[in-house]
CSV table of C-alpha atoms and ligand atoms in Angstrom, one decimal:
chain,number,residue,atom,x,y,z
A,25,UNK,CA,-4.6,9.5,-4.7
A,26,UNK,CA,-5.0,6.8,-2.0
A,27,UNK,CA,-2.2,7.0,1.1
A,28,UNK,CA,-2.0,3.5,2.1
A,29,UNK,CA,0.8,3.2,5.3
A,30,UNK,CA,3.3,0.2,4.8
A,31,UNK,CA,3.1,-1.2,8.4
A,32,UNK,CA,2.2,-3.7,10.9
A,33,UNK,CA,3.3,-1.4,13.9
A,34,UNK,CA,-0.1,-0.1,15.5
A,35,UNK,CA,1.2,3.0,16.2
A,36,UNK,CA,2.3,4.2,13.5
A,37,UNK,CA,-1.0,2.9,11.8
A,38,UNK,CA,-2.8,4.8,14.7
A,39,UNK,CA,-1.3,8.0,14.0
A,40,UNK,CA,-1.2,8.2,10.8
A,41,UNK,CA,-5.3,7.9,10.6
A,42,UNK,CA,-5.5,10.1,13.6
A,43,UNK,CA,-4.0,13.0,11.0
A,44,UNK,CA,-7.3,12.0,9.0
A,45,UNK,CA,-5.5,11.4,5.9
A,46,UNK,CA,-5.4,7.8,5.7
A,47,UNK,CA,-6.8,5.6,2.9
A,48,UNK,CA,-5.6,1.8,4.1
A,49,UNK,CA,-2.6,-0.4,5.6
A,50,UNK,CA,-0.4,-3.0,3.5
A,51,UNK,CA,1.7,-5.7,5.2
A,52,UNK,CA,3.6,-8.4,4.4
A,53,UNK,CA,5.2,-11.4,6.2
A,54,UNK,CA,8.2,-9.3,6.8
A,55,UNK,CA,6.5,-6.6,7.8
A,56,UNK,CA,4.5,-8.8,10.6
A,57,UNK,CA,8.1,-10.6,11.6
A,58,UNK,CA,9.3,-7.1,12.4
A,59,UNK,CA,6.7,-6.1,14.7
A,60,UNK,CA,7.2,-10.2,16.5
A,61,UNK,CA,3.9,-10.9,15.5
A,62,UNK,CA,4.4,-14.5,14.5
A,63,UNK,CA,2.0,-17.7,14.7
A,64,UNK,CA,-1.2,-18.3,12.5
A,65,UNK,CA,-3.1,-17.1,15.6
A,66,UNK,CA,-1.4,-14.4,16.1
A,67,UNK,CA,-1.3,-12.9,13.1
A,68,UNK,CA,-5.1,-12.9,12.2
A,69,UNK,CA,-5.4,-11.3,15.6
A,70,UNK,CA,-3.0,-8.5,14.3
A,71,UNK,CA,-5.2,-8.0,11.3
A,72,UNK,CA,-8.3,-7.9,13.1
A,73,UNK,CA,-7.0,-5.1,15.4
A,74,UNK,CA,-5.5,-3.4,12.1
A,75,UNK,CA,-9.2,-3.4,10.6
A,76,UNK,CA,-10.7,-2.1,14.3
A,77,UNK,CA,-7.8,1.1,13.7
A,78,UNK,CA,-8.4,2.1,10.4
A,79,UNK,CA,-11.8,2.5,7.6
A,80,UNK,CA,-10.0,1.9,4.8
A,81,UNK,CA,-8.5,-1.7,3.0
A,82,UNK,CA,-6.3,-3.7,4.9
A,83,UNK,CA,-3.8,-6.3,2.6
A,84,UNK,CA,-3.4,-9.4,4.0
A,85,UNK,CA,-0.4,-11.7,2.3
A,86,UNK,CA,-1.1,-15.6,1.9
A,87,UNK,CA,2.2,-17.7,2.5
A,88,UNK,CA,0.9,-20.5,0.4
A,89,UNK,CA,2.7,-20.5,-3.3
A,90,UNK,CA,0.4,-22.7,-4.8
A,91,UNK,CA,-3.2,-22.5,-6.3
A,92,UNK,CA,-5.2,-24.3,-3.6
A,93,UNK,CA,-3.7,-23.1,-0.9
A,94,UNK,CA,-3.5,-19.8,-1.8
A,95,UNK,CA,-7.4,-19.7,-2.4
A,96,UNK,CA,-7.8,-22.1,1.2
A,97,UNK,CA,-5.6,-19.2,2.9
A,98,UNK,CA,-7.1,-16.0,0.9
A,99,UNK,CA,-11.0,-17.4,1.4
A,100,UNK,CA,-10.1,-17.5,5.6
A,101,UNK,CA,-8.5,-13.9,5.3
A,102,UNK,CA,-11.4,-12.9,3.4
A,103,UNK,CA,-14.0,-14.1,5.7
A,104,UNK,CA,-12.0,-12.2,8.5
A,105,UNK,CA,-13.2,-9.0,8.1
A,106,UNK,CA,-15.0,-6.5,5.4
A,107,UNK,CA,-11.6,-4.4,5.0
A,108,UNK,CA,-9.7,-7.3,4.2
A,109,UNK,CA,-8.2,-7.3,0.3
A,110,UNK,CA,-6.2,-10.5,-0.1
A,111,UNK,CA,-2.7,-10.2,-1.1
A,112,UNK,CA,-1.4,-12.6,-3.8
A,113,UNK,CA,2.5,-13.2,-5.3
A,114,UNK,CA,2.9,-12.5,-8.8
A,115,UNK,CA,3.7,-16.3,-10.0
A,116,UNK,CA,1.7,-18.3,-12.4
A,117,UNK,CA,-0.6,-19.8,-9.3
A,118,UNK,CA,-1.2,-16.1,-7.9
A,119,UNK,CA,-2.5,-15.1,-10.9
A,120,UNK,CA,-4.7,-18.2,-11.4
A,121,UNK,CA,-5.8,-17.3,-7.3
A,122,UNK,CA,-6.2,-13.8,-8.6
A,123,UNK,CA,-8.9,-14.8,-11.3
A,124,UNK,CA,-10.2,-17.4,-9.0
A,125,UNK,CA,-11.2,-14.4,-6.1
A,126,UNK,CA,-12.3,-11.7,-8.8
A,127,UNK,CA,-14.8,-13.8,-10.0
A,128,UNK,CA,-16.2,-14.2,-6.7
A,129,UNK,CA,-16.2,-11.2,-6.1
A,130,UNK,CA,-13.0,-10.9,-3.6
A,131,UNK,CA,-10.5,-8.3,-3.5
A,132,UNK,CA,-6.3,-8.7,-3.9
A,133,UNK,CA,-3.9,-7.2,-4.1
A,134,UNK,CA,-1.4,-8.8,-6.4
A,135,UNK,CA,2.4,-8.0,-5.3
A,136,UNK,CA,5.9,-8.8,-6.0
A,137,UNK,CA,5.4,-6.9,-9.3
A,138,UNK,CA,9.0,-5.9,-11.3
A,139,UNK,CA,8.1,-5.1,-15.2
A,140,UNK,CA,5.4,-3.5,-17.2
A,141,UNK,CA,3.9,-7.4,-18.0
A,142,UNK,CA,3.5,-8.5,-14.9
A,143,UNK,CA,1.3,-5.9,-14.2
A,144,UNK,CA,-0.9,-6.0,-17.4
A,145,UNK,CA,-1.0,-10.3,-16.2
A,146,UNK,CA,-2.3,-9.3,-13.0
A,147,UNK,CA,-4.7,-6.7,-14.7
A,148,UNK,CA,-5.9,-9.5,-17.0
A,149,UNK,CA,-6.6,-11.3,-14.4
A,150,UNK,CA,-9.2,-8.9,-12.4
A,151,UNK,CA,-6.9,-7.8,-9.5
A,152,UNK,CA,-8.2,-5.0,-7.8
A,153,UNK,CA,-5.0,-3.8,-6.7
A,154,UNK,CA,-1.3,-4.0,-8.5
A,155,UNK,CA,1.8,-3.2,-6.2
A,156,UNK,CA,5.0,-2.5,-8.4
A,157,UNK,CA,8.3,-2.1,-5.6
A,158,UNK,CA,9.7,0.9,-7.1
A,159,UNK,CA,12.4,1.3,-4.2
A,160,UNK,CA,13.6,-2.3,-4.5
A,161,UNK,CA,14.0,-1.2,-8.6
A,162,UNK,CA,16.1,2.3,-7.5
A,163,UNK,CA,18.0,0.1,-5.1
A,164,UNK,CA,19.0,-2.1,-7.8
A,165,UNK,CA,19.7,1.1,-10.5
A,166,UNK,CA,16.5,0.7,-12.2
A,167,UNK,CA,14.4,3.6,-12.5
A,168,UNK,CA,11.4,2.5,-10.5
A,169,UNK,CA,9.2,5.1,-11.4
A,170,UNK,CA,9.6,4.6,-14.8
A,171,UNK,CA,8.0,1.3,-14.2
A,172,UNK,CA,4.9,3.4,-12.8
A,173,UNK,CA,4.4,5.6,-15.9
A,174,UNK,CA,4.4,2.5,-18.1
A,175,UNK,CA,2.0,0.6,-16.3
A,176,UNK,CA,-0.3,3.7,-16.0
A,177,UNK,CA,0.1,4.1,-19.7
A,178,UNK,CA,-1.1,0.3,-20.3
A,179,UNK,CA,-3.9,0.2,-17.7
A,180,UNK,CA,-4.9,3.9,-19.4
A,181,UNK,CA,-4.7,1.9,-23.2
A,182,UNK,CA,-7.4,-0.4,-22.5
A,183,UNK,CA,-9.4,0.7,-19.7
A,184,UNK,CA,-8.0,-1.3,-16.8
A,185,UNK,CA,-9.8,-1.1,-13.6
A,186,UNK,CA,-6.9,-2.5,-11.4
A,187,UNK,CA,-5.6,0.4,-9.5
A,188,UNK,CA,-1.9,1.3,-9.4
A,189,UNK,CA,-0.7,0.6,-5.5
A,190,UNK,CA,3.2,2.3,-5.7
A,191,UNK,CA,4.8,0.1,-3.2
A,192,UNK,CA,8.6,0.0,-1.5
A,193,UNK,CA,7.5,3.6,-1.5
A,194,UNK,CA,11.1,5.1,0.6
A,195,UNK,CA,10.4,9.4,1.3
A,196,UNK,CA,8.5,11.7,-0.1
A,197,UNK,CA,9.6,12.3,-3.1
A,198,UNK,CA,8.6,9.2,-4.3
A,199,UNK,CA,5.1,9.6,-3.5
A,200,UNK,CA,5.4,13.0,-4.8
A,201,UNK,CA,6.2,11.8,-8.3
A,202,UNK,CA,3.9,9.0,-8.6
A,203,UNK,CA,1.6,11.6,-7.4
A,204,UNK,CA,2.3,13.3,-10.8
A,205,UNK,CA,2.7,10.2,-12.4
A,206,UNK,CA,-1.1,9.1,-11.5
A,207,UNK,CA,-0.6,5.9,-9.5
A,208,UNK,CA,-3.8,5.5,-8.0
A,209,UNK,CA,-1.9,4.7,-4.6
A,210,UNK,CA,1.0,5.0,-2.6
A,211,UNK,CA,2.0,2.6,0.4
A,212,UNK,CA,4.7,4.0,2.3
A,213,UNK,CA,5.8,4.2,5.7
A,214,UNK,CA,4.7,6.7,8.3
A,215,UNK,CA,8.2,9.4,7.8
A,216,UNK,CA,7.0,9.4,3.8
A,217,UNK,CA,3.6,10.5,4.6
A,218,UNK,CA,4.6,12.9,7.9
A,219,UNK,CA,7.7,14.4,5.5
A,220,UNK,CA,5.0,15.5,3.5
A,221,UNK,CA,4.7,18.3,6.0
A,222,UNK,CA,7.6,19.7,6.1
A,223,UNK,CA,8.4,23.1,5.3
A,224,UNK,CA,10.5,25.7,6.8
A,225,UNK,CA,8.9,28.1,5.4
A,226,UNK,CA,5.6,26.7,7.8
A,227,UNK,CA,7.8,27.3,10.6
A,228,UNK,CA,8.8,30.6,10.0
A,229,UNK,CA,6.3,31.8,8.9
A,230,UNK,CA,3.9,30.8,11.8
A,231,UNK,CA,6.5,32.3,14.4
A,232,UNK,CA,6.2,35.3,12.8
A,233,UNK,CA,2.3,35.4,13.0
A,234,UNK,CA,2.2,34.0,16.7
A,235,UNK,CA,5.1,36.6,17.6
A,236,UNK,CA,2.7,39.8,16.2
A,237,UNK,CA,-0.3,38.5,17.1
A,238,UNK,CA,1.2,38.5,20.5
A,239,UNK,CA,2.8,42.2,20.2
A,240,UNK,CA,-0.7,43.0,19.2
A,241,UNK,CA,-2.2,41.6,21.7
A,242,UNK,CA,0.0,42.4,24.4
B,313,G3P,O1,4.7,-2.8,0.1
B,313,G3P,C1,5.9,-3.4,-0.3
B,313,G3P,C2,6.9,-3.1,0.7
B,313,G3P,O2,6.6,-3.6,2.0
B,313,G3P,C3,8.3,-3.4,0.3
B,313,G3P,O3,9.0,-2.3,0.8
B,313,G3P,O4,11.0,-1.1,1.6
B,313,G3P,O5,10.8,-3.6,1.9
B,313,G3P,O6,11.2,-2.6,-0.4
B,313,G3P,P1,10.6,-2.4,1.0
């Protein structure tokens, strides 16, 4: 399973590949607004210092909605870096941009995805990467990882290559289930990937061997 961080914050992207378990970064406009990075300029900056932190794929959203500027704005983003996978809405001219990059050999990321047929749309269309929001489902009291185990069953049916990116990924349980569920990926942010550490059990018992070690050695 892939551990993608959900981010545009540099730090948290930093430290979560310096723990060496890092796989890739999403982002989104929102995601960039948080951080202030805002301006054409500024953002592709922001990208390329994203790709210069991690190895792994970086998504880059396009704000265009239709066809031609979607493949205008993904081509530039493409051309930015080797890391870069272009992210794409899922709505009739995202999919046709979708097609349009797989069959040049471009990588996306198609997002925005809410229901089993969506996903098997963006599958059709050669994405390489399908991100269903399963938090934004929970949050509206719709079982989110249900939508994960469907579109695993479907891709599974026929042989899909598009890889399952779990995304609105909220703590660690989520990534734990989709983890048992099989999505190929999880984007979270940095908490859902550090929780995974946690264990009191750890604490105690490495007390206890630092504490006789010391007695021992004392
Ligand atoms: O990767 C999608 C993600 O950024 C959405 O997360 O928490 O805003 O639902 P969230």
């Amino acid at each position: 399973m892939k551990f993608f961080i959900d981010t545009a914050n540099l730090e948290d992207i930093a430290e979560a590949q310096a723990l060496g378990v890092l796989d890739g970064v999403t982002t989104n406009p929102s995601l960039m607004a948080k951080e202030g990075i805002t301006g054409e300029d500024n953002i592709i900056n922001h990208y390329k210092k994203i790709c210069d932190i991690v190895e792994g794929d970086v998504s880059a959203e396009v704000i265009s909605t239709d066809f031609e500027g979607m493949v205008k704005e993904g081509e530039a983003l493409a051309a930015l870096h080797p890391q870069i996978v272009v992210k794409l809405p899922l709505i009739a001219d995202g999919i046709k941009a979708c097609k349009y990059f797989s069959d040049k050999g471009i990588r996306t990321n198609v997002t925005l995805v809410f229901s089993a047929g969506q996903a098997l749309l963006a599958a059709k269309a050669g994405a390489t990467y399908v991100s269903p929001f399963l938090g934004r489902l929970d949050d509206i009291s719709t079982d989110g990882l249900n939508l994960i185990a469907e579109i695993r069953q479907i891709y599974d049916n026929y042989g899909f290559n598009t890889q399952i990116l779990a995304a609105s990924i909220r703590h660690t349980m989520h990534v734990i289930d989709c983890a048992k569920i099989g999505s190929d990926v999880m984007t979270g942010p940095l908490s859902s990937i550090k929780g995974l550490l946690k264990h009191p059990l750890t604490d105690i018992g490495l007390a206890k061997f630092l504490e006789d070690y010391k007695k021992g050695n004392s």
